[in-house]
Coordinates of C-alpha atoms and ligand atoms in Angstrom, one line a residue:
M1 CA 0.0 0.0 0.0
N2 CA 1.1 3.6 -0.6
Y3 CA 1.4 5.5 2.6
K4 CA 2.4 9.1 3.1
T5 CA 6.0 9.6 4.1
I6 CA 7.6 11.5 7.0
Y7 CA 11.3 12.4 7.2
L8 CA 13.0 12.7 10.6
R9 CA 15.6 15.3 11.6
R10 CA 19.2 14.3 11.9
G11 CA 19.9 13.2 15.5
K12 CA 16.2 12.7 16.2
D13 CA 15.9 9.2 14.9
E14 CA 17.9 7.4 17.7
S15 CA 14.9 6.4 19.8
L16 CA 13.2 4.7 16.9
K17 CA 16.3 2.6 16.3
R18 CA 15.9 1.4 19.9
F19 CA 12.3 0.5 19.1
H20 CA 10.7 3.2 21.1
P21 CA 7.2 3.4 19.7
W22 CA 6.7 7.2 19.7
V23 CA 7.9 9.9 17.3
F24 CA 7.6 13.3 18.9
S25 CA 6.5 16.3 16.7
G26 CA 9.9 18.0 17.1
A27 CA 11.6 15.1 15.4
I28 CA 9.8 15.5 12.1
E29 CA 11.8 17.3 9.4
H30 CA 9.0 17.3 6.8
A31 CA 6.3 15.2 5.2
D32 CA 6.0 14.5 1.5
E33 CA 2.3 15.6 1.4
A34 CA -0.3 17.1 3.7
L35 CA -1.1 14.8 6.6
D36 CA -4.5 14.1 8.1
E37 CA -5.0 12.9 11.6
G38 CA -5.2 9.1 11.8
D39 CA -3.2 8.6 8.6
I40 CA -0.9 5.6 8.5
V41 CA 2.6 7.1 7.7
R42 CA 5.9 5.7 6.7
V43 CA 8.7 7.1 8.8
L44 CA 12.2 7.5 7.3
D45 CA 15.3 8.2 9.3
A46 CA 17.6 11.0 8.6
G47 CA 19.5 8.9 6.1
G48 CA 16.3 8.1 4.2
Q49 CA 16.1 4.5 5.4
F50 CA 12.8 3.0 6.5
A51 CA 12.4 3.2 10.3
G52 CA 8.7 2.4 11.0
L53 CA 5.0 2.6 10.1
G54 CA 2.6 4.2 12.4
H55 CA -0.5 6.4 13.1
Y56 CA -0.1 10.1 12.7
Q57 CA -1.8 12.6 15.0
I58 CA -1.5 16.3 15.8
G59 CA 0.2 16.7 19.2
S60 CA 3.4 16.1 21.0
I61 CA 3.3 12.4 20.2
A62 CA 3.1 12.7 16.4
V63 CA 3.4 9.1 15.4
R64 CA 2.7 5.9 17.2
I65 CA 4.6 3.1 15.6
L66 CA 2.7 0.0 14.6
S67 CA 5.5 -1.9 12.8
F68 CA 9.2 -1.6 12.5
T69 CA 9.2 -3.6 9.2
E70 CA 7.6 -2.5 6.0
R71 CA 4.2 -4.1 5.4
D72 CA 0.6 -3.5 4.9
I73 CA -1.5 -2.4 7.8
D74 CA -4.7 -4.3 7.1
E75 CA -7.1 -6.8 8.7
S76 CA -4.5 -9.6 8.7
F77 CA -2.0 -7.3 10.4
W78 CA -4.4 -6.6 13.2
L79 CA -5.3 -10.3 13.4
E80 CA -1.6 -11.2 13.8
L81 CA -1.1 -8.7 16.7
L82 CA -4.4 -9.6 18.4
Q83 CA -3.5 -13.3 18.2
A84 CA -0.1 -12.6 19.8
A85 CA -1.8 -10.7 22.6
L86 CA -4.2 -13.6 23.2
D87 CA -1.4 -16.1 23.2
V88 CA 0.3 -14.1 26.0
R89 CA -3.0 -14.1 28.1
R90 CA -3.3 -17.8 27.6
S91 CA 0.3 -18.5 28.6
I92 CA 0.0 -16.4 31.8
G93 CA -3.3 -18.2 32.6
V94 CA -5.8 -15.4 32.6
A95 CA -7.7 -16.3 29.5
D96 CA -10.0 -19.3 29.1
R97 CA -10.3 -20.0 32.8
K98 CA -13.3 -21.4 34.5
D99 CA -13.4 -19.0 37.4
N100 CA -12.1 -15.9 35.6
N101 CA -13.4 -14.3 32.5
T102 CA -12.2 -10.7 33.2
Y103 CA -8.8 -9.7 31.7
R104 CA -7.1 -7.2 29.6
L105 CA -6.6 -8.6 26.1
V106 CA -4.7 -5.6 24.6
H107 CA -2.7 -3.1 26.6
G108 CA -1.5 -0.5 24.1
E109 CA 2.2 -0.2 23.6
G110 CA 2.6 -3.3 25.9
D111 CA 1.1 -5.3 23.1
N112 CA 2.7 -3.3 20.2
L113 CA -0.7 -1.7 19.6
P114 CA -0.2 1.9 20.8
G115 CA -3.5 3.7 21.3
L116 CA -5.6 0.6 21.7
V117 CA -7.1 -1.0 24.8
I118 CA -9.3 -4.1 24.9
D119 CA -10.7 -5.5 28.1
M120 CA -12.7 -8.8 28.1
Y121 CA -15.7 -9.3 30.3
G122 CA -17.0 -12.8 29.5
G123 CA -18.3 -12.6 26.0
T124 CA -18.1 -8.8 25.8
A125 CA -15.0 -7.0 24.6
V126 CA -14.8 -3.3 25.6
M127 CA -12.6 -1.6 23.1
Q128 CA -11.1 1.8 23.7
A129 CA -9.1 4.0 21.2
H130 CA -6.6 6.5 22.6
S131 CA -5.5 7.6 19.2
V132 CA -7.3 8.9 16.1
G133 CA -5.6 6.3 14.0
M134 CA -7.0 3.4 16.2
H135 CA -10.4 5.1 16.1
L136 CA -10.4 5.1 12.3
C137 CA -9.4 1.4 12.3
R138 CA -12.0 0.4 14.8
M139 CA -14.2 -1.6 12.3
Q140 CA -11.2 -3.4 10.9
L141 CA -10.1 -4.2 14.4
A142 CA -13.6 -5.4 15.3
E143 CA -13.6 -7.7 12.3
A144 CA -10.2 -9.2 13.2
L145 CA -11.3 -9.6 16.9
K146 CA -14.5 -11.5 15.8
K147 CA -12.4 -13.8 13.5
M148 CA -10.0 -14.6 16.3
M149 CA -12.5 -15.1 19.1
G150 CA -15.2 -16.9 17.1
P151 CA -18.4 -17.8 19.0
R152 CA -16.8 -16.9 22.4
L153 CA -17.3 -13.3 21.5
T154 CA -20.9 -12.1 21.7
A155 CA -20.4 -8.3 21.7
I156 CA -18.0 -5.5 21.2
Y157 CA -18.7 -2.3 23.0
Y158 CA -16.7 0.7 21.7
K159 CA -16.0 3.3 24.3
S160 CA -13.9 6.3 23.1
E161 CA -15.9 9.4 23.9
T162 CA -13.5 10.4 26.7
T163 CA -10.2 9.0 25.5
L164 CA -9.9 10.8 22.2
P165 CA -9.1 14.5 21.7
Y166 CA -12.5 16.1 21.1
K167 CA -13.0 17.0 17.4
A168 CA -16.5 17.1 16.0
S169 CA -15.4 15.6 12.7
L170 CA -14.1 12.4 14.4
G171 CA -17.6 11.2 15.3
Q172 CA -16.3 9.5 18.4
E173 CA -19.0 7.4 20.0
N174 CA -19.9 5.0 22.8
G175 CA -22.0 2.0 21.8
F176 CA -22.1 -1.6 20.6
I177 CA -20.4 -2.0 17.2
F178 CA -21.1 -5.8 17.3
G179 CA -23.9 -7.7 19.0
T180 CA -25.2 -6.9 22.5
S181 CA -24.2 -8.2 25.9
E182 CA -26.4 -10.9 27.5
T183 CA -25.3 -9.9 31.0
D184 CA -23.4 -7.1 32.7
V185 CA -21.9 -9.5 35.2
A186 CA -18.3 -10.7 34.8
Q187 CA -16.2 -13.0 37.0
E188 CA -12.8 -12.3 38.5
N189 CA -11.1 -15.1 40.5
G190 CA -14.5 -16.6 41.3
L191 CA -16.1 -13.3 42.4
L192 CA -18.8 -11.6 40.5
F193 CA -18.9 -8.0 39.5
H194 CA -21.4 -5.8 37.6
I195 CA -19.4 -4.0 34.9
D196 CA -20.7 -0.6 33.9
W197 CA -19.1 -0.4 30.5
L198 CA -21.8 2.1 29.4
K199 CA -21.0 4.8 31.9
G200 CA -18.2 3.5 34.1
Q201 CA -14.7 4.8 34.4
K202 CA -12.0 3.3 32.1
T203 CA -13.7 0.2 30.5
G204 CA -16.0 -0.2 33.4
F205 CA -13.7 -1.9 35.9
F206 CA -10.2 -1.6 37.2
V207 CA -8.9 -4.9 35.8
D208 CA -5.3 -3.9 36.7
Q209 CA -5.8 -4.5 40.5
R210 CA -6.7 -8.2 40.2
D211 CA -3.5 -9.6 41.6
N212 CA -3.3 -7.0 44.3
R213 CA -6.9 -7.7 45.3
S214 CA -6.0 -11.4 45.6
L215 CA -3.0 -10.5 47.9
L216 CA -5.3 -8.3 50.0
E217 CA -7.7 -11.2 50.5
H218 CA -4.9 -13.2 52.2
Y219 CA -4.4 -10.4 54.7
S220 CA -8.1 -9.9 55.5
M221 CA -8.9 -12.6 58.0
G222 CA -10.3 -11.1 61.2
R223 CA -9.4 -7.5 60.2
D224 CA -11.3 -4.3 60.2
V225 CA -10.9 -3.0 56.7
L226 CA -11.2 0.5 55.2
N227 CA -11.3 0.6 51.4
M228 CA -10.7 4.2 50.4
F229 CA -11.5 5.3 46.8
C230 CA -13.4 2.0 46.5
Y231 CA -15.1 2.6 43.1
T232 CA -16.8 -0.7 42.2
G233 CA -15.6 -2.2 45.4
G234 CA -13.1 -4.7 44.1
F235 CA -11.0 -4.7 47.2
S236 CA -14.0 -4.8 49.5
V237 CA -15.5 -8.0 48.0
Y238 CA -12.1 -9.8 48.2
A239 CA -11.7 -8.7 51.8
L240 CA -15.2 -10.1 52.7
R241 CA -14.2 -13.4 51.0
G242 CA -11.0 -13.3 52.9
G243 CA -12.8 -13.3 56.3
A244 CA -12.6 -9.6 57.3
R245 CA -14.5 -8.7 60.4
K246 CA -15.9 -5.5 58.9
V247 CA -15.4 -3.7 55.6
H248 CA -16.0 0.0 55.1
S249 CA -15.9 1.3 51.5
V250 CA -15.6 5.0 50.8
D251 CA -15.9 7.0 47.5
S252 CA -16.8 10.6 46.9
S253 CA -19.1 9.4 44.0
A254 CA -22.6 8.3 45.0
K255 CA -22.7 6.2 41.8
A256 CA -19.6 4.3 43.1
V257 CA -21.3 3.6 46.4
E258 CA -24.3 2.2 44.6
L259 CA -21.9 0.0 42.6
V260 CA -20.0 -1.3 45.6
N261 CA -23.3 -2.1 47.4
A262 CA -24.5 -4.0 44.3
N263 CA -21.3 -6.0 44.0
V264 CA -21.2 -6.9 47.7
S265 CA -24.9 -8.1 47.4
L266 CA -24.1 -10.1 44.3
N267 CA -21.5 -12.1 46.2
F268 CA -22.5 -11.9 49.9
P269 CA -26.2 -11.0 50.0
E270 CA -27.4 -9.5 53.4
D271 CA -23.8 -9.4 54.7
E272 CA -23.8 -7.0 57.6
R273 CA -20.1 -6.8 57.8
H274 CA -20.1 -4.3 54.9
Q275 CA -21.0 -0.6 54.8
A276 CA -20.4 2.1 52.2
F277 CA -20.1 5.8 52.5
A278 CA -20.3 8.6 49.9
E279 CA -17.7 10.9 51.3
D280 CA -14.5 12.8 50.4
A281 CA -11.5 10.6 51.4
F282 CA -9.6 13.3 53.2
K283 CA -12.7 14.4 55.2
F284 CA -13.5 10.8 56.1
M285 CA -10.0 10.1 57.4
D286 CA -10.0 13.4 59.4
Q287 CA -13.2 12.3 61.1
M288 CA -12.6 8.6 61.6
G289 CA -11.5 7.4 65.0
K290 CA -7.9 6.4 65.8
D291 CA -7.3 2.6 65.7
A292 CA -10.7 2.0 64.0
Y293 CA -9.1 0.0 61.2
D294 CA -6.1 -2.4 60.9
L295 CA -6.2 -2.9 57.1
I296 CA -6.4 0.2 55.0
I297 CA -6.4 0.5 51.2
L298 CA -5.6 3.8 49.5
D299 CA -6.1 3.6 45.7
P300 CA -6.8 7.1 44.6
P301 CA -7.2 8.4 41.1
A302 CA -4.1 9.5 39.3
F303 CA -3.0 12.7 41.1
A304 CA -0.6 13.7 38.3
K305 CA -1.9 13.2 34.7
H306 CA 1.1 15.2 33.4
K307 CA 4.7 15.9 34.4
D308 CA 4.0 19.5 35.3
A309 CA 1.5 18.4 38.0
L310 CA 4.2 16.2 39.6
K311 CA 5.1 18.3 42.6
N312 CA 1.4 18.8 43.7
A313 CA 0.8 15.1 43.1
L314 CA 3.6 14.0 45.4
R315 CA 2.4 16.4 48.1
G316 CA -1.1 14.8 47.7
Y317 CA 0.2 11.3 48.1
T318 CA 2.2 12.4 51.2
K319 CA -0.8 14.1 52.8
L320 CA -3.2 11.2 52.1
N321 CA -0.8 8.5 53.4
A322 CA 0.1 10.5 56.5
K323 CA -3.6 10.5 57.4
A324 CA -3.6 6.7 57.2
F325 CA -0.4 6.3 59.2
E326 CA -1.8 8.6 61.9
K327 CA -4.9 6.6 62.3
I328 CA -4.1 2.9 61.5
R329 CA -4.1 0.5 64.5
P330 CA -0.7 -0.7 65.7
G331 CA 0.0 -3.9 63.8
G332 CA -2.0 -2.7 60.9
I333 CA -1.4 -3.2 57.2
L334 CA -1.6 -0.5 54.6
F335 CA -2.0 -1.1 50.9
T336 CA -1.1 2.1 49.2
F337 CA -1.1 2.8 45.4
S338 CA -0.4 5.3 42.7
C339 CA -1.6 4.9 39.2
S340 CA 0.0 8.2 37.9
Q341 CA 2.3 7.4 35.0
A342 CA 4.1 10.7 35.7
V343 CA 5.1 9.5 39.2
N344 CA 7.8 6.8 39.2
K345 CA 8.3 4.1 41.8
D346 CA 11.1 5.9 43.7
Q347 CA 9.1 9.2 43.8
F348 CA 6.1 7.4 45.1
R349 CA 8.1 5.5 47.7
L350 CA 9.7 8.8 48.9
A351 CA 6.2 10.4 49.2
V352 CA 5.0 7.5 51.4
F353 CA 8.3 7.4 53.4
T354 CA 7.8 11.1 54.1
A355 CA 4.3 10.4 55.3
A356 CA 5.4 7.6 57.6
A357 CA 8.0 9.9 59.1
M358 CA 5.5 12.7 59.6
A359 CA 3.3 10.3 61.6
R360 CA 6.4 9.0 63.5
R361 CA 5.4 5.3 62.9
R362 CA 7.8 2.4 62.5
V363 CA 7.0 0.9 59.1
R364 CA 8.2 -2.1 57.2
I365 CA 7.8 -2.7 53.4
L366 CA 6.2 -6.2 53.0
H367 CA 5.5 -6.1 49.2
Q368 CA 6.1 -3.9 46.3
L369 CA 3.2 -4.1 43.9
H370 CA 2.7 -3.3 40.3
Q371 CA 0.4 -3.9 37.4
P372 CA -0.5 -7.5 36.5
A373 CA 0.9 -9.6 33.7
D374 CA -2.1 -8.8 31.4
H375 CA -0.9 -5.2 31.5
P376 CA 2.6 -5.9 30.1
I377 CA 5.3 -3.3 29.7
N378 CA 7.0 -3.1 26.3
I379 CA 10.7 -3.2 27.3
Y380 CA 11.4 -0.4 24.9
H381 CA 8.7 1.7 26.3
P382 CA 9.3 2.2 30.1
E383 CA 6.6 4.8 30.2
G384 CA 4.2 1.9 30.1
E385 CA 4.9 1.2 33.8
Y386 CA 2.2 3.1 35.6
L387 CA 0.7 1.2 38.6
K388 CA 2.8 0.9 41.7
G389 CA 1.9 0.0 45.2
L390 CA 3.4 -0.8 48.6
V391 CA 2.1 -3.1 51.3
L392 CA 3.3 -1.8 54.6
Y393 CA 3.3 -3.2 58.1
V394 CA 2.7 -0.4 60.6
E395 CA 3.9 -1.1 64.1
Ligands
SAH1 N1 -9.9 1.0 44.0 C1 -10.8 1.0 42.8 C2 -10.4 2.1 41.8 C3 -10.3 3.5 42.3 S1 -10.6 4.7 41.1 C4 -10.9 -0.4 42.2 O1 -10.1 -1.3 42.6 O2 -11.7 -0.6 41.3 C5 -10.6 6.1 42.0 C6 -11.9 6.4 42.7 O3 -11.7 7.5 43.6 C7 -13.1 6.9 41.8 O4 -14.2 6.0 42.0 C8 -13.4 8.3 42.3 O5 -14.8 8.5 42.3 C9 -12.9 8.3 43.7 N2 -12.5 9.6 44.2 C10 -11.9 10.6 43.5 N3 -11.6 11.7 44.4 C11 -12.0 11.3 45.6 C12 -12.0 11.9 46.9 N4 -11.5 13.1 47.1 N5 -12.5 11.2 47.9 C13 -13.1 10.0 47.7 N6 -13.1 9.3 46.6 C14 -12.6 10.0 45.5

């Protein structure tokens, strides 16, 4: 196929040679013809040699590389990459399991498909485009996905209203582009969850905390648990199964509180150990009694969406964690997370360390947590590492 061509500036083609999948706008010398957003472009290095094929978009990340070899980007190309992604999920044991039908099938750059996310909830695939190019390819992707999954796939819900730059001409939309879902209930490690793919955050569920929720379950026996920023209540439901004495779930969104209550009822109907509160996290922690909880989860939204918000974000993490350290019962366990891509592991650890010192508690690190294997990190794209967590023993 004939693709438009982009020429890179001298000295600006190094990262592509190391297989980094992004071309920044400042690296582009010129293009051979006018570019439209979402175009598939051929990228040539400063010496005029082929360097990659990718999706073009206006913005700081100008090209997201799809292939480092010259080939057609068509349905069979998508099928090959989707199949590779599914093979990984099978080999790590999250796909085709009896007690688990919730997993991330495609994790953007981590699966060499920058700009694309696909989460599986039973027979429903929720597909999200984060680039104009993937948006334009959505029907081709849907066809490839159908071919690969066969009768196991009953529906594809396309959810890109909030993940694409707003442009009236794009026609971004949320809706089924194939079939309809028979149920909104999916299973994770034997537990059931309503997935709100129509209106929920991300693809309707935070699939990325699955392993960390499992670990929490093991620490829950007999404990008084506080799940801050609970959203759909993933951690709460695992804590209940793990034998917690009581579980309190807190989220500032009333909708989240409805969701957590629905999910607890789905698994443990009439269970009086659980209570949910629609309340601001900081306010709740200011007002709660000292020693009321001995297992606290802090899983806030990304405090820093961009690098320039970093300082404030770190302050936010310190403030939040300090409140937990002040109040947690001696011998308590704190699960604390950051999902900000702009905050790295060391910065997060320093923010939590500062909080512990402020509260003058003796603290041990028991586990260092991260995103699960179905959210893989492309080794050439370290930016893909976003979720980090610490499990701490607070004396
Ligand atoms: N722990 C969840 C995901 C958390 S997402 C899970 O495992 O699924 C972050 C949540 O924090 C959102 O539901 C959002 O409504 C909530 N939130 C944001 N700001 C808040 C605040 N100041 N106080 C309490 N909750 C807040």
